[in-house]
Coordinates of C-alpha atoms (C1' of nucleotides) in Angstrom, one line a residue:
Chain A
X29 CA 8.3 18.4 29.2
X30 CA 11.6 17.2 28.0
X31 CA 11.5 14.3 30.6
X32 CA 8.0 13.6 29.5
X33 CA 9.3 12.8 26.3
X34 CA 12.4 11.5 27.0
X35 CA 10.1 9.1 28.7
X36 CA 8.1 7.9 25.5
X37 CA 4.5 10.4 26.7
X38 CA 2.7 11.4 24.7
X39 CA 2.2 15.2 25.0
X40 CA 0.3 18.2 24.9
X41 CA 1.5 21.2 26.3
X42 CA -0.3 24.4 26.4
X43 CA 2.0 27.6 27.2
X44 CA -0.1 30.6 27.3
X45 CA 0.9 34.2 26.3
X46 CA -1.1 37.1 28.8
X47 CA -1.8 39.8 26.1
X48 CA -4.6 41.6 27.6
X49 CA -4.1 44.0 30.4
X50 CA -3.9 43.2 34.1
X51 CA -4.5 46.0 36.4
X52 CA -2.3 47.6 38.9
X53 CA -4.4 45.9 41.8
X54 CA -5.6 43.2 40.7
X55 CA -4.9 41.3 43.9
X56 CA -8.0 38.3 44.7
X57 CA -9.9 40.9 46.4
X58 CA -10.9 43.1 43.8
X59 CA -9.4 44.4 40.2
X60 CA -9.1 48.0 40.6
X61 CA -6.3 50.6 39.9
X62 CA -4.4 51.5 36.9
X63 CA -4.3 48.9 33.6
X64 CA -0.8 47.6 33.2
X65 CA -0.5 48.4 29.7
X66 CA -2.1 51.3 29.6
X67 CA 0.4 52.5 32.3
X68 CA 3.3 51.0 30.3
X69 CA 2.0 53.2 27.5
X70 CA 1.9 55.9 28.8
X71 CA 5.6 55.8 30.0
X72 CA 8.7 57.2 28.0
X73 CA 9.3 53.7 26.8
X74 CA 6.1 53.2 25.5
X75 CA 6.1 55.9 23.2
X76 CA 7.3 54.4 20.6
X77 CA 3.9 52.1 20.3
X78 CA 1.0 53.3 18.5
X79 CA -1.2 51.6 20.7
X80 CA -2.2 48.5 23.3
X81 CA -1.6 45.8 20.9
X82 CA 1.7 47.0 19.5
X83 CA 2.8 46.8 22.8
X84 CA 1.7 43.7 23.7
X85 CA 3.2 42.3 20.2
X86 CA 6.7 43.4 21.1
X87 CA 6.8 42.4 24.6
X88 CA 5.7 39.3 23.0
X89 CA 8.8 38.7 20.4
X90 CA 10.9 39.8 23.4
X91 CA 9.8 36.8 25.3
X92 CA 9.8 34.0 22.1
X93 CA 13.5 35.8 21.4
X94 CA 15.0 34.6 25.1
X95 CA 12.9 31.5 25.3
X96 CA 14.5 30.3 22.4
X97 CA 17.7 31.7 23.4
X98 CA 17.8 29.5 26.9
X99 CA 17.0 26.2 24.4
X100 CA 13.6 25.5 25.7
X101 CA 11.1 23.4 23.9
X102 CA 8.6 25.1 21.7
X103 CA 5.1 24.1 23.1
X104 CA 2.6 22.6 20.9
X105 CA 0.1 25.7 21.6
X106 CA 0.6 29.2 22.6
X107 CA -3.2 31.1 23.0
X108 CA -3.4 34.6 23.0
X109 CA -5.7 35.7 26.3
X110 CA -7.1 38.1 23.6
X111 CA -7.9 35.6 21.2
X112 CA -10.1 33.5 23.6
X113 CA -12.6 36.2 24.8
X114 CA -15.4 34.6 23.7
X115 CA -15.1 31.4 25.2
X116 CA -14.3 33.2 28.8
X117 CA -17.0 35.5 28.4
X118 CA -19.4 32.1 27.6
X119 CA -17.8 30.5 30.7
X120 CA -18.6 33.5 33.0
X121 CA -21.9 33.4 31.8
X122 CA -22.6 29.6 32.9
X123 CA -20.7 30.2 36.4
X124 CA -24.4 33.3 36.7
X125 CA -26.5 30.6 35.5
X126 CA -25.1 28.0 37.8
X127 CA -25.3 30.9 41.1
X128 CA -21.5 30.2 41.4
X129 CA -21.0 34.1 40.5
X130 CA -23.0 37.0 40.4
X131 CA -23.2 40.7 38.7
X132 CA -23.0 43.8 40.1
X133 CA -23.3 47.7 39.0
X134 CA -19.1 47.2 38.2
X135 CA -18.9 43.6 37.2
X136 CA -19.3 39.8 37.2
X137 CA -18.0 38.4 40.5
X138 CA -17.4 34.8 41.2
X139 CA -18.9 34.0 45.0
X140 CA -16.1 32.0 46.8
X141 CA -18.5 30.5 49.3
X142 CA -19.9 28.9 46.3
X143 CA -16.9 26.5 46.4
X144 CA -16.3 25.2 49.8
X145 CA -13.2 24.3 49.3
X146 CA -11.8 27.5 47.7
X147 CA -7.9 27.4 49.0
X148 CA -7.2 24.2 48.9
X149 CA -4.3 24.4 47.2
X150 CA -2.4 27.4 48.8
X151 CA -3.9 26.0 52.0
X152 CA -5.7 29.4 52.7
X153 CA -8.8 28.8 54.2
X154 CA -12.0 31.2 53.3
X155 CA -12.1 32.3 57.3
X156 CA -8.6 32.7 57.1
X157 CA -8.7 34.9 54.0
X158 CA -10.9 37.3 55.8
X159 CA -8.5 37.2 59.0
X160 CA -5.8 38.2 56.5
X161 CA -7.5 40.7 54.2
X162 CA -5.5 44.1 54.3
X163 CA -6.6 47.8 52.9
X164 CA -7.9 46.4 49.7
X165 CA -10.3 48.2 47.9
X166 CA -13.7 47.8 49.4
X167 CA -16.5 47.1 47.0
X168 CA -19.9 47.8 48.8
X169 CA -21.1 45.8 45.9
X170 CA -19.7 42.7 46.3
X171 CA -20.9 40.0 48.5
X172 CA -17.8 39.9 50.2
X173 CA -14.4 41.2 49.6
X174 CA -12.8 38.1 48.6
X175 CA -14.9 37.5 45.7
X176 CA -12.2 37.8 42.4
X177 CA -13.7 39.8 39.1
X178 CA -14.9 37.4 36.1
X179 CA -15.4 40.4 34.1
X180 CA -14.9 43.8 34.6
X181 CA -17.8 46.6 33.1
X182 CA -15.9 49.7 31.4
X183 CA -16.2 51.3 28.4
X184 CA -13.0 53.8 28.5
X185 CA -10.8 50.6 29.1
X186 CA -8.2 50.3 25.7
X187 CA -9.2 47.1 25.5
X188 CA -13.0 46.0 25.3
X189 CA -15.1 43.6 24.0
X190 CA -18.6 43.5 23.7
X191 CA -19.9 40.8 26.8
X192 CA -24.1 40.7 28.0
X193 CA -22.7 43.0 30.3
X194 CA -22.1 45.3 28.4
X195 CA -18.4 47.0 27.0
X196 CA -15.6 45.5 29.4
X197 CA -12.9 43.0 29.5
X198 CA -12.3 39.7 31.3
X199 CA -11.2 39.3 34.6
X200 CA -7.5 37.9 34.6
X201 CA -8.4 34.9 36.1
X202 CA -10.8 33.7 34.0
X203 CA -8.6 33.8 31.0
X204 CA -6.9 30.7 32.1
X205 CA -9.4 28.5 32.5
X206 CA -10.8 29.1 29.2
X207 CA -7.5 28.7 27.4
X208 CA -7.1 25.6 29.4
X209 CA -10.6 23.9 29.0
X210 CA -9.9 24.8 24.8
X211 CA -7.0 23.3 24.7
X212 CA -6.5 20.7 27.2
X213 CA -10.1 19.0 28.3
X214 CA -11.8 19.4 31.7
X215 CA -9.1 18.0 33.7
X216 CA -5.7 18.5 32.8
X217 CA -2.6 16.7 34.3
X218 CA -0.1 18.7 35.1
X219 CA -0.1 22.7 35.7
X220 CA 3.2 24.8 36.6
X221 CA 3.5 28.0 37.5
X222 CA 5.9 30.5 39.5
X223 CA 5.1 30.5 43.2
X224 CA 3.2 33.9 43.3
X225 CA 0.9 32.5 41.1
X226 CA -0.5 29.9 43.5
X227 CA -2.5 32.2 45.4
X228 CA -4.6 34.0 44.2
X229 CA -4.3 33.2 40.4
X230 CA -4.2 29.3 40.6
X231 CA -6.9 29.3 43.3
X232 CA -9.2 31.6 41.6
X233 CA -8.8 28.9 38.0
X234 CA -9.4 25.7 40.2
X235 CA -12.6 27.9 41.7
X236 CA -13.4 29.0 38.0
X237 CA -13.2 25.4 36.5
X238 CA -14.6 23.5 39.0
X239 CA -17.9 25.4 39.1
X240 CA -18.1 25.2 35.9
X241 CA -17.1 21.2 34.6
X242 CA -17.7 19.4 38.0
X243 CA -14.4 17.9 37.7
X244 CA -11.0 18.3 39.1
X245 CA -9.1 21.3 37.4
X246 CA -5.6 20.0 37.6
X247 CA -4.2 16.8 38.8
X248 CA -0.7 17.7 39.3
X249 CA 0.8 21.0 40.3
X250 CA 4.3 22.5 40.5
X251 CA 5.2 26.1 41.7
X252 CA 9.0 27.2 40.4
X253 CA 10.6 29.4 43.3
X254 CA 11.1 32.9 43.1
X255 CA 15.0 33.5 42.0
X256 CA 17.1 35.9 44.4
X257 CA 19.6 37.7 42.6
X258 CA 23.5 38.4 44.6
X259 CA 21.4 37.5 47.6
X260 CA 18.6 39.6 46.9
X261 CA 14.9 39.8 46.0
X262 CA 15.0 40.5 42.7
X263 CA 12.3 43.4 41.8
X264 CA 12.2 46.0 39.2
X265 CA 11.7 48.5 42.0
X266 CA 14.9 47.9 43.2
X267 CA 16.9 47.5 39.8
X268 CA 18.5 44.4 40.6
X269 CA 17.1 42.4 37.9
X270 CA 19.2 40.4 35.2
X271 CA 17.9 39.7 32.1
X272 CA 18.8 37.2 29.6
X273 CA 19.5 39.8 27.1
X274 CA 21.3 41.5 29.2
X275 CA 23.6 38.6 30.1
X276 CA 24.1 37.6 26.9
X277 CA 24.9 41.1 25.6
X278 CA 27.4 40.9 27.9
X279 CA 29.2 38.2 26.8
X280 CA 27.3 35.3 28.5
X281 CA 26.6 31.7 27.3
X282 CA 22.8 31.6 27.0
X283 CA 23.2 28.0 27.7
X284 CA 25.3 28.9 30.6
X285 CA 22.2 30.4 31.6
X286 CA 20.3 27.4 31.4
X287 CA 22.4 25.3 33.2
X288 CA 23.0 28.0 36.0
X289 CA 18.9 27.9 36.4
X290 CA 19.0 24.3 36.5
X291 CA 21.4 23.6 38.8
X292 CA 19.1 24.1 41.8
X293 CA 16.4 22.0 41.9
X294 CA 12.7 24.4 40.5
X295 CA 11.7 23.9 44.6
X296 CA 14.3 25.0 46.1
X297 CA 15.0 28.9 46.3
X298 CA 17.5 30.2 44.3
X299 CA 20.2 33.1 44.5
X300 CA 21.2 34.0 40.5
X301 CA 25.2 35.1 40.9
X302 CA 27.1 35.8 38.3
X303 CA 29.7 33.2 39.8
X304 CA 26.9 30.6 40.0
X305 CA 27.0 31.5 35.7
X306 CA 30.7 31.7 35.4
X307 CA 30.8 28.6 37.7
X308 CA 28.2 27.0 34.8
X309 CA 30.5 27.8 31.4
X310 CA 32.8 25.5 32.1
X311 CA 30.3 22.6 32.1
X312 CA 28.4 23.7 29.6
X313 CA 32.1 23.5 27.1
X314 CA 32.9 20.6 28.6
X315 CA 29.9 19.1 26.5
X316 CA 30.9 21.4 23.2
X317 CA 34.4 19.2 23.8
X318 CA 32.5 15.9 23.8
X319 CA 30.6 17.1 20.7
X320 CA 34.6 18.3 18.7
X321 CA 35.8 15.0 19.7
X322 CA 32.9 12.5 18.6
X323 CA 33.0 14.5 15.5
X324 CA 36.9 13.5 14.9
X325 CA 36.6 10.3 15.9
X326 CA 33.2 9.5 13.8
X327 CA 34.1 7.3 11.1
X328 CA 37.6 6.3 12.0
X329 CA 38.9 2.5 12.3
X330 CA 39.1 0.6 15.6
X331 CA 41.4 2.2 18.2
X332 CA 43.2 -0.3 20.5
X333 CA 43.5 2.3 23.7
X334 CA 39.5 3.4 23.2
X335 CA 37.6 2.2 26.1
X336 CA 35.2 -1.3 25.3
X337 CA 32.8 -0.6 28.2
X338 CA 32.3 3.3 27.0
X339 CA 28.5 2.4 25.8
X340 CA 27.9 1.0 29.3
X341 CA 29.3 3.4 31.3
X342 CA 27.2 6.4 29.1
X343 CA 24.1 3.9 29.4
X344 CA 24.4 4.1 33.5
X345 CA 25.2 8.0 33.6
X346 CA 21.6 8.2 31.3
X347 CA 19.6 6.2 33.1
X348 CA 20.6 7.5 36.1
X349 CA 19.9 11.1 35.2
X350 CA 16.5 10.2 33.7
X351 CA 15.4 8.6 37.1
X352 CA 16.3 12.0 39.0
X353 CA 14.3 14.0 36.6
X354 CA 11.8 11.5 37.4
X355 CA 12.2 12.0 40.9
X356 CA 10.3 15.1 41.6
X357 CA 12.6 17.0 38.5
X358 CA 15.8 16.4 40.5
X359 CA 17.9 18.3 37.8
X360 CA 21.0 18.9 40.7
X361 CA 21.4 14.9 40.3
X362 CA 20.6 14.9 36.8
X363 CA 23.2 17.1 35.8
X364 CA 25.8 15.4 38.2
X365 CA 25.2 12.0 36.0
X366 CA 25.4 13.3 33.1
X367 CA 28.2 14.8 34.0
X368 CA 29.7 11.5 34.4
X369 CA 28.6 10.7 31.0
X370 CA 30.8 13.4 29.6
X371 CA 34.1 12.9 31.6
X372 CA 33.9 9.4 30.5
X373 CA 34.1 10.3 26.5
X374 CA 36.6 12.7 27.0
X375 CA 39.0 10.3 29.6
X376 CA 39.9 8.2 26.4
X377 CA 40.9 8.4 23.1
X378 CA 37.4 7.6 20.9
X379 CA 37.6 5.4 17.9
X380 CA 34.8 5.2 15.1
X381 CA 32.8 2.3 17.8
X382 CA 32.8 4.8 20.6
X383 CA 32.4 7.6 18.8
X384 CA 29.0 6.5 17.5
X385 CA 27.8 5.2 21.0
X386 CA 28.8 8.8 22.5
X387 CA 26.9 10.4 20.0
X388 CA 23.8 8.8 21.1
X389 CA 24.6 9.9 24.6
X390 CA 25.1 13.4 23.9
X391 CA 21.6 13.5 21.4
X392 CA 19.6 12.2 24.3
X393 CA 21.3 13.7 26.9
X394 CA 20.2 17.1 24.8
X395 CA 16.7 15.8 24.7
X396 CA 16.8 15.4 28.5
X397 CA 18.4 18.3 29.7
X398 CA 18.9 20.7 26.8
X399 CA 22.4 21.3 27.8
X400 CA 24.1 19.5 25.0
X401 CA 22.8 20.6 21.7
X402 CA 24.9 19.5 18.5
X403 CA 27.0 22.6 17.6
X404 CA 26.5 21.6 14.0
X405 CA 22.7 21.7 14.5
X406 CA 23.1 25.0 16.3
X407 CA 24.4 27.3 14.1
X408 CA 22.5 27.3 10.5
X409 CA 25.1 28.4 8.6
X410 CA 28.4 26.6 8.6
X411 CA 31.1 28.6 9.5
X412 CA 34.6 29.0 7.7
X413 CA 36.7 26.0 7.7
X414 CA 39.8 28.1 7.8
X415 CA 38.4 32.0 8.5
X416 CA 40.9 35.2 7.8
X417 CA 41.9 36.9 10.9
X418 CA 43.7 40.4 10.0
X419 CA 46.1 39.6 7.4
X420 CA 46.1 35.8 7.4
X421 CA 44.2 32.7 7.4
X422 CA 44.2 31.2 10.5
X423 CA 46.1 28.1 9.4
X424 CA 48.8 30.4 8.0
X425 CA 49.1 31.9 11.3
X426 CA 49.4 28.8 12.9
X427 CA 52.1 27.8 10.5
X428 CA 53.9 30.9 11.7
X429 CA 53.8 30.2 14.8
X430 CA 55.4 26.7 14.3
X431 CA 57.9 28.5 12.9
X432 CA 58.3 30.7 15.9
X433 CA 58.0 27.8 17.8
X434 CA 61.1 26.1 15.9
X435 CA 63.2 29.0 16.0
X436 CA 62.5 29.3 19.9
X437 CA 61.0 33.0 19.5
X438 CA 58.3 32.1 22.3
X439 CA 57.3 35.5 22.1
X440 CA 56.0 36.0 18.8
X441 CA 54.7 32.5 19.5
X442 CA 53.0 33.3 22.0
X443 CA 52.0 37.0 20.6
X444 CA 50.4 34.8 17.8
X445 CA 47.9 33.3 20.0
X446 CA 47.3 35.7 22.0
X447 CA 46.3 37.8 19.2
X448 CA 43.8 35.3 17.7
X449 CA 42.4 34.6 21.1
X450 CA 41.3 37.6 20.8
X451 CA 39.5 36.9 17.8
X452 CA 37.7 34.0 19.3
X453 CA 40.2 31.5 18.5
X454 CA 41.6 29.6 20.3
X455 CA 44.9 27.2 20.2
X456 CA 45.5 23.7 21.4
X457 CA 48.7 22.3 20.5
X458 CA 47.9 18.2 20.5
X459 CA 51.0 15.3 19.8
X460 CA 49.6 15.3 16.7
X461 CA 50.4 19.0 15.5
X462 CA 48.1 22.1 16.4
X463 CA 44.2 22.3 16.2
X464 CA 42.3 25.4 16.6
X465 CA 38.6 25.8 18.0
X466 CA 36.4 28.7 17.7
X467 CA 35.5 29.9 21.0
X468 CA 32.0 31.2 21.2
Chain B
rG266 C1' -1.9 38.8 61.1
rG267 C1' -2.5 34.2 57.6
rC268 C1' 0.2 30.6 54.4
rG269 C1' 5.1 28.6 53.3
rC270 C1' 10.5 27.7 52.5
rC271 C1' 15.7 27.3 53.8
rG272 C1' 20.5 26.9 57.0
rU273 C1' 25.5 20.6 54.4
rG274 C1' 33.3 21.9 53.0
rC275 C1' 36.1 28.5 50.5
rC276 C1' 31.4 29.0 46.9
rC277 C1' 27.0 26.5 44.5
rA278 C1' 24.6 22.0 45.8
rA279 C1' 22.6 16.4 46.2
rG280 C1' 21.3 13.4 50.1
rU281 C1' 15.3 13.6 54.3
rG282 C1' 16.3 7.1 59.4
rG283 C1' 21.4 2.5 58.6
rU284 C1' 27.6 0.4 54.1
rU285 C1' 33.2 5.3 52.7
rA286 C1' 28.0 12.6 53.3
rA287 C1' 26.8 12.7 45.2
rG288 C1' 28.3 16.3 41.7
rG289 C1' 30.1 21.2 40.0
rG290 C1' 33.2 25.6 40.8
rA291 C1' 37.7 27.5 43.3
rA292 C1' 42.4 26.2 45.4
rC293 C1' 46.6 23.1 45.6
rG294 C1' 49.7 18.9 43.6
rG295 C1' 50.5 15.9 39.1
rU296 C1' 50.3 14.0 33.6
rC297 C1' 50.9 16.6 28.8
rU298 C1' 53.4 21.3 27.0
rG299 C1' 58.9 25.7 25.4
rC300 C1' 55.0 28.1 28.4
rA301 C1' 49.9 27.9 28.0
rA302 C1' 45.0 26.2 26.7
rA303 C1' 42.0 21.8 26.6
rA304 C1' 41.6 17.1 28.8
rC305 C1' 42.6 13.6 32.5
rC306 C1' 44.4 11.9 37.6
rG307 C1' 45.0 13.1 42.8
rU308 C1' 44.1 16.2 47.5
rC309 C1' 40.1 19.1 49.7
rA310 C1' 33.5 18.0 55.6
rU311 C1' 34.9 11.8 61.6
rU312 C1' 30.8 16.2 59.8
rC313 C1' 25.6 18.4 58.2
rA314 C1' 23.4 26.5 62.3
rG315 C1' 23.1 25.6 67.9
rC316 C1' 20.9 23.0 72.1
rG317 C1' 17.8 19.1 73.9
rG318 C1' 14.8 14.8 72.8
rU319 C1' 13.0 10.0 70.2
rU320 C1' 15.8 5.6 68.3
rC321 C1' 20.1 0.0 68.5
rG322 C1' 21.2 3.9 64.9
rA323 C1' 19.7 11.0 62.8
rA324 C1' 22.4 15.7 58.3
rU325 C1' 17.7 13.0 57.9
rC326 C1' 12.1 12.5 62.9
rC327 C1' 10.2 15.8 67.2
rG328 C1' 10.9 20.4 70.3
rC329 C1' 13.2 24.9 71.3
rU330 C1' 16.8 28.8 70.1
rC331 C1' 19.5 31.6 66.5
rG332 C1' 20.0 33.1 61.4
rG333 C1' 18.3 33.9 56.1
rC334 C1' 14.1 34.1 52.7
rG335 C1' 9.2 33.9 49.9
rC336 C1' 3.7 34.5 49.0
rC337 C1' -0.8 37.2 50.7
rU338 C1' 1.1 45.1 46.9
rC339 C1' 4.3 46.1 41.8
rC340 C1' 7.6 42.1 40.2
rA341 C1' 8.7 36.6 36.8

RNA sequence: GGCGCCGUGCCCAAGUGGUUAAGGGAACGGUCUGCAAAACCGUCAUUCAGCGGUUCGAAUCCGCUCGGCGCCUCCA
């Protein structure tokens, strides 16, 4: 999305939020077993919600909270599954009408040999589906077992709507390609998703869609790789899961984060460490540095030792990185140049010229990548210019220590820094006397 | 059983037929400093899991072997 517009598109982007119940087996054979929600309610944790929807509502706050934590673009739509029923119970009812899906004593089923070229995009084939069908739940009912649920009949289910079948809810397929179809047109242009989702769910939409429009479903597809976390499949059944406010409970850079999950290319698989994060901070200060220094040097005269071919260097490292994300999302590369960008405004002194060319970098290397936001912009309110630590002001203390400094007591020197590193401050002694940053 | 991915320096990782195999981290050496921190400079793979083949030429293509992993259950 951000290369998109970093390229001048015009966009629309759709990012749907799942608020109705899946069930526990709701594989592309059948949607049986326990509801998801209902099961989550039912749990110790989920006692503390009066019902479905609260639920659903938190989880949903949980998931704005850390998307806006890992600086990700807010998407120009975000449909509720629930608030789209209608429309998916009107496009189930076409897909009867057109024989592309039938009902039965249980459901609405859609009937995969309806679209010959059902698996196209996984590459599973219909024969191949039936070679490689395991002990799902058989459904005497259904024409055969591969055919996925458009609607499921129940009137005990926590959530149900009112459909010509009857009380039920919508298959979780179908919600999808509604949402989609509302919001985006017949065809759209570019679908993502994580790699599970290929088959079934993304099989089972182009199926859906198709049947129903005539026209392709999607144009462009990309599947984001499972991570692995300290070499391992990361699974709740196993506990080894890291979440990002977990990490950042702990301590962590939320944009450390990001960079981390950026530095492998979204095809590639990918082993979360906490080194690979630790290995990330570093980078990610490296552009808060750039950002301290432009905002010295804004506004100053003309510095003789400042470097003249700065904009041109910072135009190459951009244009660069905006033709790897243009190659297939290439953010490894993309970060490298950018990279390049940034050593370059910090290798010499900026004057008022530079300064303002670097800030331009920076801005639309943060629209490109969303590693470089403008600490400024970041924080609403502005902080202290000259905060109390303990006893003192922090330019009192660092007066103290010059003092120290003079008198050659390095230990109460150095006790003085180390004491309001601790506070998040931290010390850089410069030619030009002592400057102090706030470490986040 | 079906579909698919990966193996590049101590670690992460780009490169997928042709000048010196990007970049980051770590480490080491240096500039600066009372010492640090920050920043910068330098060093760090004649070699790309192994074997065989195609080619004037391969990390890149083909085959085999070894090793790791994912989807088709919960998971994101």
């Amino acid at each position: 999305m951000r290369t998109a517009k970093s390229l001048g598109w015009q966009v629309k982007w759709v990012s749907n939020i799942t608020d109705v119940g899946h069930l526990t087996q709701d594989d592309f054979a059948d949607a049986g077993g326990e509801d998801r929600m209902e099961k989550a309610l039912k749990s110790k944790e989920g006692e503390q919600f009066a019902n479905v929807w609260a639920l659903a509502e938190f989880y949903t706050q949980a998931y704005l909270e850390d998307w806006r934590r890992l600086n990700l673009l807010e998407p120009d739509v975000r449909p509720k599954a629930t608030q789209h029923v209608r429309e998916q119970i009107v496009m189930t009812q076409e897909l009867v009408k057109s024989g592309h899906a039938y009902e039965t004593p249980t459901g609405v089923y859609f009937d995969i040999d309806s679209k010959p070229d059902y698996g196209k995009l996984s590459g599973n084939t219909r024969d191949k589906l039936l070679e490689g069908v395991r002990d799902v739940v058989l459904d005497e009912n259904k024409r055969q077992q591969s055919d996925f649920a458009l609607w499921k009949k129940d009137d005990k289910h926590l959530m149900q709507w009112y459909s010509p079948w009857g009380w039920g809810f919508p298959g979780w397929h179908i919600e999808c390609s509604a949402m989609a179809r509302a919001y985006l047109g017949d065809t759209i242009d570019l679908h993502s998703g994580g790699e599970d989702n290929a088959f079934p769910h993304h099989e089972c939409e182009i199926a859906q869609s198709e049947s129903f429009t005539g026209k392709p479903f999607a144009t462009h597809w990309f599947h984001v790789r499972f991570l692995q976390v300290e070499g391992e499949k990361m699974a709740k059944s196993s506990g080894n899961f890291y979440t990002v406010r977990d990490l950042v409970d702990q301590g962590y850079d939320p944009l450390a984060i990001r960079y981390a999950l950026m530095s492998v290319p979204y095809g590639k698989p990918m082993n979360f460490t906490i080194q690979l994060l630790k290995d990330a901070t570093g980078n990610v200060e490296r552009f808060r540095e750039c950002w301290r220094r432009v905002g010295a040097a804004i506004g100053t005269g003309p510095n003789p030792s400042t470097n003249p071919d700065l904009a041109t260097h910072l135009g190459q490292a951009y244009s660069g990185a905006l033709a790897a994300m243009c190659d297939d999302l290439n953010t490894s590369v993309a970060i490298a140049k950018v990279l390049e960008g940034a050593k370059a405004i910090l290798r010499d002194p900026l004057d008022g010229s530079t300064a303002r060319a670097a800030t331009a970098y920076l801005e639309k290397v943060e629209s490109l990548l969303g590693i470089a936001p403008e600490p400024r912009v970041a924080g609403a309110e502005e902080p202290s210019p000259d905060p109390l630590v303990g006893t003192k002001r922090v330019s009192q203390w660092i007066n103290e220590r010059a003092l120290a400094k003079q008198a050659k007591d390095f230990a109460l020197a150095d006790s003085i820094r180390e004491s309001l590193f601790a506070e998040g401050i931290e010390i850089r002694d410069t030619p030009d006397g002592t400057d102090w940053i706030r470490k986040r």
